PDB file of C-alpha atoms and ligand atoms in Angstrom:
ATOM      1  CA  UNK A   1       0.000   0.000   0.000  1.00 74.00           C
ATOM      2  CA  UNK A   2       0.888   3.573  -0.706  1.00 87.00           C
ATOM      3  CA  UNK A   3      -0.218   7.235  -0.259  1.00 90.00           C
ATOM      4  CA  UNK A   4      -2.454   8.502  -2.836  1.00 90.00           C
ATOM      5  CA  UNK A   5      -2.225  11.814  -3.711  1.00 89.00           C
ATOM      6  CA  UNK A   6      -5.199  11.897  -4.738  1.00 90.00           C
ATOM      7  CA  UNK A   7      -7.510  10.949  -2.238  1.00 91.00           C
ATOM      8  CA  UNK A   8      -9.506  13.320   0.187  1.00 93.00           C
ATOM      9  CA  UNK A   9      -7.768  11.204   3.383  1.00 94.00           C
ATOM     10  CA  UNK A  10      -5.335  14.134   4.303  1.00 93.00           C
ATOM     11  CA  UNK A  11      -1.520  12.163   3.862  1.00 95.00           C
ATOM     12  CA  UNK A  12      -1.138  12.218   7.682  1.00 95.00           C
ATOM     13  CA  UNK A  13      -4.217  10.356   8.246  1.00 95.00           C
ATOM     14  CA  UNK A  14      -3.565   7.499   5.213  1.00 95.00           C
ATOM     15  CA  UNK A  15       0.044   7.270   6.804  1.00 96.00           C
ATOM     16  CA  UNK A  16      -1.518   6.418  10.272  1.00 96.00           C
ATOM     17  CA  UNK A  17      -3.175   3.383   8.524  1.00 95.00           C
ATOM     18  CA  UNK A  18       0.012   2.543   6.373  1.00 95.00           C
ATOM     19  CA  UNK A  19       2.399   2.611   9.984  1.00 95.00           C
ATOM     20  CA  UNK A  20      -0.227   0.630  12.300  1.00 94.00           C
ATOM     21  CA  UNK A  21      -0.941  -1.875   9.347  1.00 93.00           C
ATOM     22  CA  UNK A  22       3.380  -2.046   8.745  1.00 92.00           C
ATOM     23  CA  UNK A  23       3.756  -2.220  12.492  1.00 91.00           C
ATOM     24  CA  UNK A  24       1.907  -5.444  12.344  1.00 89.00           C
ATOM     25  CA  UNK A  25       2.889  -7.010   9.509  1.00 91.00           C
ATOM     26  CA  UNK A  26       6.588  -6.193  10.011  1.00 90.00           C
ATOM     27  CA  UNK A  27       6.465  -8.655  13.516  1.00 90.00           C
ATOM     28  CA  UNK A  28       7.592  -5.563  15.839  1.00 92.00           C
ATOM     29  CA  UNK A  29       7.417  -6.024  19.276  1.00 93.00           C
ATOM     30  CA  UNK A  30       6.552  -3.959  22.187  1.00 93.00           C
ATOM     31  CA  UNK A  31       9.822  -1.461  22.903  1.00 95.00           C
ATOM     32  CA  UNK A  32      11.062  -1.963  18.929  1.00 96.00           C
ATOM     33  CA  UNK A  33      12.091   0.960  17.460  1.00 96.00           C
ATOM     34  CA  UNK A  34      10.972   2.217  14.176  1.00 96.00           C
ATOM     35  CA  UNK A  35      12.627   3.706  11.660  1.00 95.00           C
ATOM     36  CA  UNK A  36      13.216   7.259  12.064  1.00 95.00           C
ATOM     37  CA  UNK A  37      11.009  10.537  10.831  1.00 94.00           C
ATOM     38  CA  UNK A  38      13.180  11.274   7.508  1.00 95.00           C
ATOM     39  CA  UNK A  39      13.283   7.360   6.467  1.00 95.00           C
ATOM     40  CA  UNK A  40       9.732   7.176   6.630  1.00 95.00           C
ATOM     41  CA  UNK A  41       9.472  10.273   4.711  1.00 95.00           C
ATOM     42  CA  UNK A  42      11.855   8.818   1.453  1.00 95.00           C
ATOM     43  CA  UNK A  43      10.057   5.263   2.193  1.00 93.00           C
ATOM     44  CA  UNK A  44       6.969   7.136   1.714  1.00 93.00           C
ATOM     45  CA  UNK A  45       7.659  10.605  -0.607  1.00 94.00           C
ATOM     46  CA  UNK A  46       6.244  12.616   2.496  1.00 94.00           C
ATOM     47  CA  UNK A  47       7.599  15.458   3.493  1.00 95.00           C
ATOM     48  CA  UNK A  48       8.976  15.358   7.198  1.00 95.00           C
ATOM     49  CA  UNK A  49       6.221  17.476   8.511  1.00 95.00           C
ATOM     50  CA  UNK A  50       3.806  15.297   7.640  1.00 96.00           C
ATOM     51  CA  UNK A  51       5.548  11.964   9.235  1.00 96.00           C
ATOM     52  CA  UNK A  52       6.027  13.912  12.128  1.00 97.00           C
ATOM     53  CA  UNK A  53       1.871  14.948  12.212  1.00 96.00           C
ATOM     54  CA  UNK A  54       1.793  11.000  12.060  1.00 97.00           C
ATOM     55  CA  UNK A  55       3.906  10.259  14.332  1.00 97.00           C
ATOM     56  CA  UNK A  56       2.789  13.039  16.845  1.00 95.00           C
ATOM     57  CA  UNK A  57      -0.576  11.664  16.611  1.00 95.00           C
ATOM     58  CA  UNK A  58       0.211   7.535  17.012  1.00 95.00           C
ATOM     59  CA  UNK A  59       2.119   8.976  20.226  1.00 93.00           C
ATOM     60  CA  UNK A  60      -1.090  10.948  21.552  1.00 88.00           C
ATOM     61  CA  UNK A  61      -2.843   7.809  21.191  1.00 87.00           C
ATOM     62  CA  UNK A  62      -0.546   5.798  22.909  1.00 87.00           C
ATOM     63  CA  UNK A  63       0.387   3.545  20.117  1.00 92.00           C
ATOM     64  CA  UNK A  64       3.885   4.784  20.030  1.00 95.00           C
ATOM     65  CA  UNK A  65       6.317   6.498  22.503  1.00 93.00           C
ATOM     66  CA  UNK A  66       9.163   8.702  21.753  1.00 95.00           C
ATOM     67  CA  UNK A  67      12.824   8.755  23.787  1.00 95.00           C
ATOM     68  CA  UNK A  68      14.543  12.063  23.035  1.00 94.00           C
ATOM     69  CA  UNK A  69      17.414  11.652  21.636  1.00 93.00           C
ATOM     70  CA  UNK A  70      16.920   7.711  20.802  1.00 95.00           C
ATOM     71  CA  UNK A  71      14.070   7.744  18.576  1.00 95.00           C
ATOM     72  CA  UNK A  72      10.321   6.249  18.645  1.00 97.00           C
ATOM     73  CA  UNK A  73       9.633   2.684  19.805  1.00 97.00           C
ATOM     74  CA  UNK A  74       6.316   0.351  19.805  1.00 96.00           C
ATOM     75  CA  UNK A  75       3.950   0.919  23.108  1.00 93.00           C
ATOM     76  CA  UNK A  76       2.538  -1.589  25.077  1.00 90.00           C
ATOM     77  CA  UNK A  77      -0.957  -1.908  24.211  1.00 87.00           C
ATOM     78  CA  UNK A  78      -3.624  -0.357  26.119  1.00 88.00           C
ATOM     79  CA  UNK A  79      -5.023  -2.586  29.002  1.00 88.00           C
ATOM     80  CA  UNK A  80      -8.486  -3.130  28.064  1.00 85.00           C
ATOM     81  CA  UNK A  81     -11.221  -2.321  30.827  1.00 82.00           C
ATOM     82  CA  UNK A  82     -14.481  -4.768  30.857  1.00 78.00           C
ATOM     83  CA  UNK A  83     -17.611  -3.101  32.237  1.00 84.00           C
ATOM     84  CA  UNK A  84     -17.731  -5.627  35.058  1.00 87.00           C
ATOM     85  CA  UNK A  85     -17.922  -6.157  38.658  1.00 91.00           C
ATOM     86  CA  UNK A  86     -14.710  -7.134  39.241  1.00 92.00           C
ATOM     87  CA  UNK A  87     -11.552  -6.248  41.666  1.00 95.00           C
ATOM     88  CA  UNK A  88      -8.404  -5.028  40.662  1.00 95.00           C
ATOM     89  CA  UNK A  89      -7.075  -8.144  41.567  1.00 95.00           C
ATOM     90  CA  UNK A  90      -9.012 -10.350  38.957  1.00 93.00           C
ATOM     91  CA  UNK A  91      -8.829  -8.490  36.521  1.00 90.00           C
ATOM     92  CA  UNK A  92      -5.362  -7.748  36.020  1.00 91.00           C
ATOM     93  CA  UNK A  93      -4.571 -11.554  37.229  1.00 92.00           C
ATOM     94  CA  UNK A  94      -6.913 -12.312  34.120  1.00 89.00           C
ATOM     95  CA  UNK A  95      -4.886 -10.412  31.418  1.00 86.00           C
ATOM     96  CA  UNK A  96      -1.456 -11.595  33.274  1.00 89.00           C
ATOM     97  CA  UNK A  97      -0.157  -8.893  35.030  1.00 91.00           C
ATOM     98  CA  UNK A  98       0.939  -8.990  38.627  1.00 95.00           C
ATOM     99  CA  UNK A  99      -1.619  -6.999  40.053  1.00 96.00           C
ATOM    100  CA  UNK A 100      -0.431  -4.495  43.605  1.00 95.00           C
ATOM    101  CA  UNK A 101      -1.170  -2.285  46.178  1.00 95.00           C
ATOM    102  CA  UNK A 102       0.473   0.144  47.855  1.00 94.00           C
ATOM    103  CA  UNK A 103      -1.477   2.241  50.694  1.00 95.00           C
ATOM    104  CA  UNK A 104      -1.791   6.080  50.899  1.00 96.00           C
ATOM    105  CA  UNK A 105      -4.154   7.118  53.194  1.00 95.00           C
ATOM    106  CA  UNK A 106      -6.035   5.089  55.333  1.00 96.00           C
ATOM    107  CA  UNK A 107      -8.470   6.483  58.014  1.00 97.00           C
ATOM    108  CA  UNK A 108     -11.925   6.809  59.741  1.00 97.00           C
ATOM    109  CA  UNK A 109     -13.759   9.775  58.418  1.00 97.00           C
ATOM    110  CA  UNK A 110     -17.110  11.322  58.858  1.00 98.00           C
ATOM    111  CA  UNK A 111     -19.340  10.920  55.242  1.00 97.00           C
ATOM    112  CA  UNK A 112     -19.625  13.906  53.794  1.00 96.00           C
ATOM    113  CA  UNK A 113     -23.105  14.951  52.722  1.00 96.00           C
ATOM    114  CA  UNK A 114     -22.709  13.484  49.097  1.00 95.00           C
ATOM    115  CA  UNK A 115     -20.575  10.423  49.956  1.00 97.00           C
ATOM    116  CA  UNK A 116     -23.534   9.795  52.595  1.00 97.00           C
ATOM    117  CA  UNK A 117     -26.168   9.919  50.198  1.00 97.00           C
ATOM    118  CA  UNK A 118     -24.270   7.588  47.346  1.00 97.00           C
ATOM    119  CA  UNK A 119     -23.856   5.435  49.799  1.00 98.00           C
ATOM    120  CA  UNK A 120     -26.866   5.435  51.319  1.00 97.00           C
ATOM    121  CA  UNK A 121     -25.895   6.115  54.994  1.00 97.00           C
ATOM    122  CA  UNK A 122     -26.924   9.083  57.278  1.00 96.00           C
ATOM    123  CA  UNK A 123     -24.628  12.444  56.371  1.00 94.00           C
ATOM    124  CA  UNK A 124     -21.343  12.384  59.186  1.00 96.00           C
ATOM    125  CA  UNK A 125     -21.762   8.756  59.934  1.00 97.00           C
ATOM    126  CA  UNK A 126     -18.262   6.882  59.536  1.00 97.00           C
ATOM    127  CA  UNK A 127     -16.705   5.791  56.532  1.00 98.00           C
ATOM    128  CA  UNK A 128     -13.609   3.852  56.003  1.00 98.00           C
ATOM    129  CA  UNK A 129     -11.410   5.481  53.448  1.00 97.00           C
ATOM    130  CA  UNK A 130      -8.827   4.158  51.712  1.00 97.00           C
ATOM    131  CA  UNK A 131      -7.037   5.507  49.148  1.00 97.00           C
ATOM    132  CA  UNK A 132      -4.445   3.239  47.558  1.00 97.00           C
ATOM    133  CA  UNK A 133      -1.771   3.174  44.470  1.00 97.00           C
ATOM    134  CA  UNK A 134      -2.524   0.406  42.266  1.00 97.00           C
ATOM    135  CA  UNK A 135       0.226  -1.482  39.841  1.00 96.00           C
ATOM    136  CA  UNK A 136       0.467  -4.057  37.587  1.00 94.00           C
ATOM    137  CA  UNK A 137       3.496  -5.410  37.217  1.00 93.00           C
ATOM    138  CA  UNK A 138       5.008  -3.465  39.213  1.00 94.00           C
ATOM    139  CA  UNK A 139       4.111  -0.146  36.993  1.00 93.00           C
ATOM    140  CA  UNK A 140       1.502   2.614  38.400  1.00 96.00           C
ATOM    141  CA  UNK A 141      -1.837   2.512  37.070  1.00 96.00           C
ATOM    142  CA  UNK A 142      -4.605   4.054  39.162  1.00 97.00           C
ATOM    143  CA  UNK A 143      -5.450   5.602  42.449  1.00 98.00           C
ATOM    144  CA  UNK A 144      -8.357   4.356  43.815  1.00 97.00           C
ATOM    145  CA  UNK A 145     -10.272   5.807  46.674  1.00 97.00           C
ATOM    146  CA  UNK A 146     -12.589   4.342  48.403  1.00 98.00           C
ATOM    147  CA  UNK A 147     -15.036   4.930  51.100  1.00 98.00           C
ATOM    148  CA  UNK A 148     -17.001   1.791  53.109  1.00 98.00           C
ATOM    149  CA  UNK A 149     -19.400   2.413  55.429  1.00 98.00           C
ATOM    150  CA  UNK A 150     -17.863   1.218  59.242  1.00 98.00           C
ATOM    151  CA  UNK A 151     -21.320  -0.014  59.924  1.00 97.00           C
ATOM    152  CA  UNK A 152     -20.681  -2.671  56.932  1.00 97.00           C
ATOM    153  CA  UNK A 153     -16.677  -3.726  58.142  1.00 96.00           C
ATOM    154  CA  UNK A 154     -16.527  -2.645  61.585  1.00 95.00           C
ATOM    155  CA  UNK A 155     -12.719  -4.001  62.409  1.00 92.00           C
ATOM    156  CA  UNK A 156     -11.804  -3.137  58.541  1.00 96.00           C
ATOM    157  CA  UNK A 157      -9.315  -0.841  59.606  1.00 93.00           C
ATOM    158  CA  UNK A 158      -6.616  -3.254  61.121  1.00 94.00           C
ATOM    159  CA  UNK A 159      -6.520  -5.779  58.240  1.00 94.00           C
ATOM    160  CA  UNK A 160      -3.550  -5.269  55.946  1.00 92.00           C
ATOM    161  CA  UNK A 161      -5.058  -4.228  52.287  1.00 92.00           C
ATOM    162  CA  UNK A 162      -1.072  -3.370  50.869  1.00 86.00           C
ATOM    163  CA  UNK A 163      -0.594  -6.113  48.479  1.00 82.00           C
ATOM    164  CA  UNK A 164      -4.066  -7.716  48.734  1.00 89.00           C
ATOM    165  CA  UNK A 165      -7.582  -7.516  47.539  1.00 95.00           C
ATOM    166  CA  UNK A 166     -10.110  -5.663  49.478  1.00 97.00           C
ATOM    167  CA  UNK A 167     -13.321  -7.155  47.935  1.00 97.00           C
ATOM    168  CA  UNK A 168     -11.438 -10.608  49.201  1.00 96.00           C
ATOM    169  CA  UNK A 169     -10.683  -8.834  52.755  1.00 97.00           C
ATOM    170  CA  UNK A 170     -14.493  -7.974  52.419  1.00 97.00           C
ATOM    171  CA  UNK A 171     -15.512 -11.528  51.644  1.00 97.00           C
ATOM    172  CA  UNK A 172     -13.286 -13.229  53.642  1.00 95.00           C
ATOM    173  CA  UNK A 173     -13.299 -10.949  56.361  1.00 95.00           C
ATOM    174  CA  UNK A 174     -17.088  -9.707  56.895  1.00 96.00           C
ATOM    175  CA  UNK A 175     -19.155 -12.144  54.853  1.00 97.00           C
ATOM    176  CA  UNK A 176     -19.502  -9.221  52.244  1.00 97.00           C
ATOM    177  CA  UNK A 177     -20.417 -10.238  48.486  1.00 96.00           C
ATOM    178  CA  UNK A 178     -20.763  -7.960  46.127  1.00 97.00           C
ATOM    179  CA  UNK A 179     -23.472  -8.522  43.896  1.00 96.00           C
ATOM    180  CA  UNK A 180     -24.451  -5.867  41.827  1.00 96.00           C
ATOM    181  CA  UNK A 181     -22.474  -2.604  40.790  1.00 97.00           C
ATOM    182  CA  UNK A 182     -22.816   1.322  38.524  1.00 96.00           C
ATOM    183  CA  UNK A 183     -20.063   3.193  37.182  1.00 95.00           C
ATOM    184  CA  UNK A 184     -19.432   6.340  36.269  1.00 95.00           C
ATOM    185  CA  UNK A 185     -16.576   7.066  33.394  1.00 96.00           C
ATOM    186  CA  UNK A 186     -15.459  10.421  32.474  1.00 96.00           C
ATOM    187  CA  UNK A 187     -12.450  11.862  31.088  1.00 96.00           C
ATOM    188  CA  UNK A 188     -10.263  14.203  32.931  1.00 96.00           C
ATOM    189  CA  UNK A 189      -7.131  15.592  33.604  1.00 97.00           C
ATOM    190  CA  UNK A 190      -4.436  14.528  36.288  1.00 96.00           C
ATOM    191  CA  UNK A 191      -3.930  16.884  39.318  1.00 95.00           C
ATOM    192  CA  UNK A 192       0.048  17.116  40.178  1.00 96.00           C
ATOM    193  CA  UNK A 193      -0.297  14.664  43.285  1.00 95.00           C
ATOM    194  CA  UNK A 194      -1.782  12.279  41.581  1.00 96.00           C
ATOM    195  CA  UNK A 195       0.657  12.433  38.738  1.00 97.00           C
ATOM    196  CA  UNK A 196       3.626  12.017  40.947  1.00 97.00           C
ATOM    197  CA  UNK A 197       2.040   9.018  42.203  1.00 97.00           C
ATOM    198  CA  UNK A 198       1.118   7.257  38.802  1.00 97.00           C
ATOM    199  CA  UNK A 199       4.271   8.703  36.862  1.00 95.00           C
ATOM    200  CA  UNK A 200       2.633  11.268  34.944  1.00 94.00           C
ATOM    201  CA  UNK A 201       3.343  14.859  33.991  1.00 92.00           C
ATOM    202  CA  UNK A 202       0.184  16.842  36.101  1.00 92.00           C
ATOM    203  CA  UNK A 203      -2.387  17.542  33.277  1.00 93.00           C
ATOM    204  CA  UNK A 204      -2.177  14.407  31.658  1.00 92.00           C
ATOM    205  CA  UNK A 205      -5.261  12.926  30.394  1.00 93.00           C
ATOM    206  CA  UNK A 206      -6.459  10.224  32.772  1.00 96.00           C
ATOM    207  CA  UNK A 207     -10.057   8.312  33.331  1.00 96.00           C
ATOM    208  CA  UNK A 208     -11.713   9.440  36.749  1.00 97.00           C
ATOM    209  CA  UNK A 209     -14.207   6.288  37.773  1.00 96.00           C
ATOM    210  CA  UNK A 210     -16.683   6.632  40.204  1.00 97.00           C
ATOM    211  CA  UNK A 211     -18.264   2.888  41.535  1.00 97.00           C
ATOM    212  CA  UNK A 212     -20.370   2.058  43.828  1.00 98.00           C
ATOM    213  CA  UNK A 213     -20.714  -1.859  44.983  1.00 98.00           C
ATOM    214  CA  UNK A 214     -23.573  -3.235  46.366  1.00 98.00           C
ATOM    215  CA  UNK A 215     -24.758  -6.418  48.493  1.00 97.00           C
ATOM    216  CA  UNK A 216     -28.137  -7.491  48.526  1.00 95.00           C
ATOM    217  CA  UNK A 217     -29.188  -3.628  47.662  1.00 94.00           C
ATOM    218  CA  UNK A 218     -27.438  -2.455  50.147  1.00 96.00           C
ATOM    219  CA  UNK A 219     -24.006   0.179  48.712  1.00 98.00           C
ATOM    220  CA  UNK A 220     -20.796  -0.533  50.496  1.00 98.00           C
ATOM    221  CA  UNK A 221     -18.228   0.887  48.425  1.00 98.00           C
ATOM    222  CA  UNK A 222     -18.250   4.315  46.493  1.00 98.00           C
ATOM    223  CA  UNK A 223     -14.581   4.234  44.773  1.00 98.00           C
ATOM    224  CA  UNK A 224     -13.513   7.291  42.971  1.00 97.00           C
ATOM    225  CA  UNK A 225     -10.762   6.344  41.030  1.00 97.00           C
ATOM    226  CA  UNK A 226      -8.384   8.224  38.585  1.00 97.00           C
ATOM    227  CA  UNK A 227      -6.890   5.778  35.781  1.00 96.00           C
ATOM    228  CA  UNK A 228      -3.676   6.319  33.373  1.00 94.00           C
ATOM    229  CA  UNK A 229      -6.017   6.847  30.109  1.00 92.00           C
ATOM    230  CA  UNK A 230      -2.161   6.146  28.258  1.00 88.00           C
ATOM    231  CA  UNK A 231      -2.507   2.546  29.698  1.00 89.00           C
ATOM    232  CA  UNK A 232      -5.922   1.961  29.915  1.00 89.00           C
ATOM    233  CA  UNK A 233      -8.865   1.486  27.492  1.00 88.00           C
ATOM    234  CA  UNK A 234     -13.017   0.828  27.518  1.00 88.00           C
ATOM    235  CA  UNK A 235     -14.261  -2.019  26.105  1.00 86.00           C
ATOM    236  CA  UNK A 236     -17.509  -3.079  26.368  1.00 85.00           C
ATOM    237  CA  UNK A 237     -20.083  -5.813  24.565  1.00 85.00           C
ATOM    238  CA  UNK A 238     -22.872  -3.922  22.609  1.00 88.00           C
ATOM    239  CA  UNK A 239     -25.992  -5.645  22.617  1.00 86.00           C
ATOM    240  CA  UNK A 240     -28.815  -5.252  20.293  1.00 89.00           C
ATOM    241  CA  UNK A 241     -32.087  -4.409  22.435  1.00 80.00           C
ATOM    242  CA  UNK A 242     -34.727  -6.314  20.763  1.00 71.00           C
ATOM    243  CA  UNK A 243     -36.774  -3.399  18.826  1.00 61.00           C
ATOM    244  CA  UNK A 244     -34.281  -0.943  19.428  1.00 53.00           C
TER     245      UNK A 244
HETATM  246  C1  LIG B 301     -11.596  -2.063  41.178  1.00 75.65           C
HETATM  247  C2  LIG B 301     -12.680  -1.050  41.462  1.00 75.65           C
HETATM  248  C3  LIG B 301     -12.564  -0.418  42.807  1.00 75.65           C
HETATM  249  C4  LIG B 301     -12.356  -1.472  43.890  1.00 75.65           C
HETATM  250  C5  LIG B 301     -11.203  -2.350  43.538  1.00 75.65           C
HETATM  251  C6  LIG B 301     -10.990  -3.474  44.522  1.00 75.65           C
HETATM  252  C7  LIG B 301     -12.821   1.080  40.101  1.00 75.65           C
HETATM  253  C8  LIG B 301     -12.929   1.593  38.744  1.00 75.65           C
HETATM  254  N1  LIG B 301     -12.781  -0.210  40.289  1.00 75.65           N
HETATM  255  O1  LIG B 301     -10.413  -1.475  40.837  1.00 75.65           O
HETATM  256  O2  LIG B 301     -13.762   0.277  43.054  1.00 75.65           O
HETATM  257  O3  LIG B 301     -12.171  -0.903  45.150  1.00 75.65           O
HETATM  258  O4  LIG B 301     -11.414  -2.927  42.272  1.00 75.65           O
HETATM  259  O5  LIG B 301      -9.857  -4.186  44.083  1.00 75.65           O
HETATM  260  O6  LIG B 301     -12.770   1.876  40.965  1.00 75.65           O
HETATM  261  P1  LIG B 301      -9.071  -5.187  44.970  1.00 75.65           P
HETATM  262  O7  LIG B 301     -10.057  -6.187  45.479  1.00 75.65           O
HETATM  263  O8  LIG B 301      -8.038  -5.777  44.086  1.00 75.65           O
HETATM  264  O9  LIG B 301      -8.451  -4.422  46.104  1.00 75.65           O
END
């Protein structure tokens, strides 16, 4: 395949198909590098400018990554996100990556009036809330914070959650399954102490989750979590409603 200079696809955008279909094709793996802005641009008769515009936009969405003064290598593709009910834990266990926790903050709290009412408890009754790094592999991924009723997990605060799964703790520890669960997605933009803590420059785009997890109707967790939008993707199953 080659550019046409005649189509109405602008040249950037028909060399962003030609590079992810070569990419492919060509066997690179993850951390390969490819070859640099001016080959592409005699491999291709483009004009630098316009491999860069490729290139600059493959990097934005997170296909490639560039070292200064090294060149541009293959990314790691995107962790995909199910719309599920499930931990942290599971789900990064299911795509096989080491899945961690590191605490932050962990204390007893009075709910404020909106945590109270997502949660479905009186306004200043106690919450647990725990706010903890999460890593797979080792690497940063999300900040998760979450707020459970004390009423729910009474002696919550003196089991160790660093390195383990809280919905197990809950399970385990308090009889607690989760059975039901809503989430919020939006995008949004990384506030500097978060991006120290998940190894991004402050402002970078990031997913901010909000969950709540229920038993038997009742809501025990409201999580508001930020996630690296570089490392993380939506997918989700789209059912046809009958009629619609
Ligand atoms: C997921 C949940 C979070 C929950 C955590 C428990 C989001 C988007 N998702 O990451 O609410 O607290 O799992 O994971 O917030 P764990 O059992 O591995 O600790």
């Amino acid at each position: 395949m080659t550019i046409d200079p005649a189509s109405p696809v602008p040249k950037y955008s028909q060399l962003r198909e030609l590079l992810i279909d070569w990419i492919v094709d060509s066997g690179l793996a993850v951390d390969d590098i490819i070859p640099s802005e001016r080959e592409l641009g005699t491999k291709y008769g483009l004009s630098r400018m316009t491999v860069r515009q490729t290139i600059d936009l493959l990097v934005s969405e997170g296909k490639l990554y560039r070292v200064p003064g090294k060149g541009t290598f293959v990314a790691r593709p995107k962790i995909e996100m199910s719309l599920v009910l499930a931990s942290f834990t599971e789900d990064m266990r299911a795509r096989g990556y080491e899945p961690g926790s590191r605490d932050i903050a962990r204390r007893i709290t009075p709910a404020s009036g909106h945590t109270a009412r997502l949660l479905g408890i009186p306004p200043g009754s106690d919450v647990h809330h725990i706010e903890r790094l999460r890593t797979a592999d080792g690497e940063p991924m999300a900040v998760e914070r979450t707020n459970i009723p004390t009423s729910l997990a009474p002696g919550l605060g003196s089991h160790r959650l660093s390195g383990r799964s809280l919905y197990q703790v809950l399970e385990e520890e308090f009889g607690i399954i989760l059975d039901s669960g809503e989430q919020t997605i939006e995008a949004g933009i990384c506030d500097p102490a978060d991006a120290k803590l998940l190894g991004l420059s402050p402002g970078s785009p990031v997913l901010s989750m909000q969950r709540r997890s229920f038993t038997n109707g009742a809501c025990v967790e409201l999580a508001l979590s930020t996630y690296r939008a570089d490392r993380y993707q939506l997918h989700s199953r789209l059912d046809r409603h009958p009629g619609g």
